Short mmCIF file of C-alpha atoms in Angstrom, two decimals:
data_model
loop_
_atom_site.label_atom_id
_atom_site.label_comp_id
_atom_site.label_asym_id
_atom_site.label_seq_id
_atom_site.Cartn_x
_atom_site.Cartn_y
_atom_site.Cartn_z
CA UNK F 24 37.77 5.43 -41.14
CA UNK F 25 35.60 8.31 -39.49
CA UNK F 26 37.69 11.70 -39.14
CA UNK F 27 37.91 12.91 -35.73
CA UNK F 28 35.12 15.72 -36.41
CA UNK F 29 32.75 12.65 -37.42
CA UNK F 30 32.59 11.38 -34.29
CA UNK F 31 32.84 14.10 -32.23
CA UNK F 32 29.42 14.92 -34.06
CA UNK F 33 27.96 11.26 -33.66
CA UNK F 34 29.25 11.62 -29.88
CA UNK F 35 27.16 14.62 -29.22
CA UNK F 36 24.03 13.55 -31.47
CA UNK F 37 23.96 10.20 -29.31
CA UNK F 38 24.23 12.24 -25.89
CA UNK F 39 21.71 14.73 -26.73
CA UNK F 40 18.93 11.85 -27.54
CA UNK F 41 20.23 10.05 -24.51
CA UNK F 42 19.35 13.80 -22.67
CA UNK F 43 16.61 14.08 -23.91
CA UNK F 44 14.53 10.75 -23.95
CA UNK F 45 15.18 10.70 -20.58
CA UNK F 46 13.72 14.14 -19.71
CA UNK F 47 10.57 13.00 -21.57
CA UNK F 48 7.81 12.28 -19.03
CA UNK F 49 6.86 8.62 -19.42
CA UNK F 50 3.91 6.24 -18.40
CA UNK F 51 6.31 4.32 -16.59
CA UNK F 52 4.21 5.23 -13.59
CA UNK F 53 0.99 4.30 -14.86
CA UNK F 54 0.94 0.57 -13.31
CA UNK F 55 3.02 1.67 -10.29
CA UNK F 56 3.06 -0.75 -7.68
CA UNK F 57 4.21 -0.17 -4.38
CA UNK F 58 4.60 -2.76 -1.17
CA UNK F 59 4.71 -1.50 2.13
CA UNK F 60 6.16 -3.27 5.58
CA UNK F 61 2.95 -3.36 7.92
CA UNK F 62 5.70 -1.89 10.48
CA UNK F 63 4.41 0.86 8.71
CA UNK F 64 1.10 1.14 10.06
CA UNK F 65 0.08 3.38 13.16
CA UNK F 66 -2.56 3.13 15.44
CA UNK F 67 -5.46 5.32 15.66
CA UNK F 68 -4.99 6.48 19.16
CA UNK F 69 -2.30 6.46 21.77
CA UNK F 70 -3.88 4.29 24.77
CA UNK F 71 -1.79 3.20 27.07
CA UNK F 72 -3.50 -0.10 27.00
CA UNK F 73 -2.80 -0.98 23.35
CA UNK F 74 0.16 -3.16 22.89
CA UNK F 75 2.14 -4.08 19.88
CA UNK F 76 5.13 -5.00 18.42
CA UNK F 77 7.13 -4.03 15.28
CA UNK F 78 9.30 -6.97 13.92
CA UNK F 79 10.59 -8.16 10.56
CA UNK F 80 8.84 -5.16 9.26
CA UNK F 81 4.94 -6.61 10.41
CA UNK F 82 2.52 -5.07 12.77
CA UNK F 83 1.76 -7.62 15.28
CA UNK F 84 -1.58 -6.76 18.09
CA UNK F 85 -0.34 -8.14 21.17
CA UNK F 86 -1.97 -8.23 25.19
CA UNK F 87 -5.93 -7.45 25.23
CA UNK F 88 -6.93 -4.75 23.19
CA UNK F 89 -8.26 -4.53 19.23
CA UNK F 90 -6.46 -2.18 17.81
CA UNK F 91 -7.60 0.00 14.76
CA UNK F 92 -4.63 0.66 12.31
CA UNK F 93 -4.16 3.58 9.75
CA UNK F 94 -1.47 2.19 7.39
CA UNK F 95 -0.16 5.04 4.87
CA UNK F 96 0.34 5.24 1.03
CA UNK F 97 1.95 7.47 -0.81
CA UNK F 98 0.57 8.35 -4.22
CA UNK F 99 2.34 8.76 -7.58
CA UNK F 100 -0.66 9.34 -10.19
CA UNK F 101 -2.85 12.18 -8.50
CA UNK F 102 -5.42 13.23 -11.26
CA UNK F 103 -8.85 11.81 -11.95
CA UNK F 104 -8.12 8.58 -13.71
CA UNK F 105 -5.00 5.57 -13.35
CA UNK F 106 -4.37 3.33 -16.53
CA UNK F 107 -8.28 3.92 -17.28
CA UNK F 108 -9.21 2.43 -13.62
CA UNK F 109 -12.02 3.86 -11.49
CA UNK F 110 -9.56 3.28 -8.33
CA UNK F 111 -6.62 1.68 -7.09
CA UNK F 112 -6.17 -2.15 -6.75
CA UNK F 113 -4.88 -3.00 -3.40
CA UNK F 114 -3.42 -6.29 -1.61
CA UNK F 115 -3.36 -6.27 2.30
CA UNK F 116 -1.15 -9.20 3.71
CA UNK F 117 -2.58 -10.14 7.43
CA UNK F 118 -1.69 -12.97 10.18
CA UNK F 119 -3.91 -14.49 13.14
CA UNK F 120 -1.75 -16.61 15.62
CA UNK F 121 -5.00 -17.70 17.79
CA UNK F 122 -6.22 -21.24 17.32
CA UNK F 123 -9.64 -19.66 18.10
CA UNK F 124 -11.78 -17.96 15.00
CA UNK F 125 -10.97 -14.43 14.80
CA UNK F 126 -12.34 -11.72 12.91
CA UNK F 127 -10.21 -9.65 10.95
CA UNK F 128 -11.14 -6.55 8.89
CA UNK F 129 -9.19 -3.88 6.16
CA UNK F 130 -10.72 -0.97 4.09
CA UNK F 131 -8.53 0.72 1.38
CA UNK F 132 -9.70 4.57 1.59
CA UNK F 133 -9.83 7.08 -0.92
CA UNK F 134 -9.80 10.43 1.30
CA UNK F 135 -11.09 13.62 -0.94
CA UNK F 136 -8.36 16.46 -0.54
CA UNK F 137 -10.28 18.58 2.16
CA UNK F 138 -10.34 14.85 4.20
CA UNK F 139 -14.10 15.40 4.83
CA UNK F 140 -15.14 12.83 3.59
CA UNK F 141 -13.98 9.22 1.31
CA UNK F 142 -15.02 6.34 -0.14
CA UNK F 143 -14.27 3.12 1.04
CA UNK F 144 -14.39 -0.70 0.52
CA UNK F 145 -14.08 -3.01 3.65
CA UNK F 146 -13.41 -6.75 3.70
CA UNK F 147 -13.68 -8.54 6.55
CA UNK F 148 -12.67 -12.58 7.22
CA UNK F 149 -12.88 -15.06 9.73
CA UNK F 150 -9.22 -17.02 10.41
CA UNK F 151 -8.99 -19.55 12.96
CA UNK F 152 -6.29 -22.46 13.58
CA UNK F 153 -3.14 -20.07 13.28
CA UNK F 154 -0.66 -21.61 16.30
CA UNK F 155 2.45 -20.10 17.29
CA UNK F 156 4.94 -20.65 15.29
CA UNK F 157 2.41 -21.31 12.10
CA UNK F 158 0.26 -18.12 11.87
CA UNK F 159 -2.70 -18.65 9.45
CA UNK F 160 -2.55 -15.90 6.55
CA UNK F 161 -4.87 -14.07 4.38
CA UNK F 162 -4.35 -11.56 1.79
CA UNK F 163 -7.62 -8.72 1.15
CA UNK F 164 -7.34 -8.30 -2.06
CA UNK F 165 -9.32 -4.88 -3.04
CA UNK F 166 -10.15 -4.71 -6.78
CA UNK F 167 -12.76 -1.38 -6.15
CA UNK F 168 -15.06 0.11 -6.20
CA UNK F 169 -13.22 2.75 -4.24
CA UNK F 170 -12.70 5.62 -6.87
CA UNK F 171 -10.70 8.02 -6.89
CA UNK F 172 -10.54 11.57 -6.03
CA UNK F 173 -7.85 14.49 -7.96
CA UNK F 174 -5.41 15.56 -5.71
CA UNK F 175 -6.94 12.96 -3.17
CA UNK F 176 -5.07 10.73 -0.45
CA UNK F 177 -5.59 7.07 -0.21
CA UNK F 178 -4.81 4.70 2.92
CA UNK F 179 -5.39 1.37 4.65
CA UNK F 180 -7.35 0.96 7.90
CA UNK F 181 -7.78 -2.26 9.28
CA UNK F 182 -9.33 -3.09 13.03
CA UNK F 183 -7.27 -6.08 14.31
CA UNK F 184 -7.83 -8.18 17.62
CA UNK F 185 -5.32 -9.20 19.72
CA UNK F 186 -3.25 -12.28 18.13
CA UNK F 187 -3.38 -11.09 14.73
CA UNK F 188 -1.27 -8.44 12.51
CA UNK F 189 -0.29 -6.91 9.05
CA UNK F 190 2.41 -8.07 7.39
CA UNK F 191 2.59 -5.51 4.22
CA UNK F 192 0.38 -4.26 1.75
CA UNK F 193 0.50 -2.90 -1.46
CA UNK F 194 -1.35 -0.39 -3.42
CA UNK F 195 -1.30 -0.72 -7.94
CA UNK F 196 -1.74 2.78 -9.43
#
């Protein structure tokens, strides 16, 4: 049997590494992926004419207008490189509720920190025959070229008619 001192010792030994392993800076970030509700998303301006809805955490253009959305990320890794990647790998989830065709289109931005400039890849599709009730769906699925930038900000803009929406997006690190 294991004198009272014993385990004491083995109690302290096994709290310590427990301490310390998890004060130890991991790569458990490396590979982060985040998802986003599109209710996240703001629009570029403030018109008066622009309306849309925010339900069951989507973005949904409604009445007349296009609307041009700016949908944040937040990012964990902010140095040069991510798991070896030139860029982030992004997945935009969008709607179109018009039977009609209607052009839909999402860039994932890297800004550079003094937001004078960024690099950018856009996608753009065509979605038609999305009734009420059964919206037709598309996911953008950016795989880069958009590198990034240390100490850089990176975000989602998509320009979205009436009829159509975001309903989240996600952004691999």
């Amino acid at each position: 049997m294991m004198s009272n001192i014993k385990r004491v010792k083995v109690a302290i030994a096994f709290s310590a590494t427990l301490l310390f392993t998890a004060a130890i800076p991991t790569a458990a970030l490396a590979g982060d992926n985040k998802v986003y509700a599109g209710s996240m998303c703001q629009p570029e301006t403030s018109a008066s004419n622009q309306q849309f809805s925010r339900a069951a955490g989507q973005f949904s253009v409604q009445g007349t207008t296009s609307i041009n959305l700016h949908c944040p990320v937040v990012r964990d890794i902010t140095s040069g490189t991510e798991n070896g990647s030139a860029g982030p790998l992004a997945f935009v989830h969008v709607f179109s509720r018009n039977a009609q065709s209607t052009t839909l289109q999402c860039e994932l931005r890297a800004n550079q920190p003094n937001s004078l400039s960024f690099q950018f890849q856009k996608l753009t599709i065509a979605l038609s025959g999305g009734a009420t009730g059964t919206p037709k769906k598309h996911v953008f699925n950016f795989t880069g070229p958009v590198a990034q930038t240390a100490n850089g900000a990176y975000e989602v803009v998509c320009s979205l008619p009436p009829g159509t929406g975001v309903a989240s997006y996600s952004i691999a690190e």
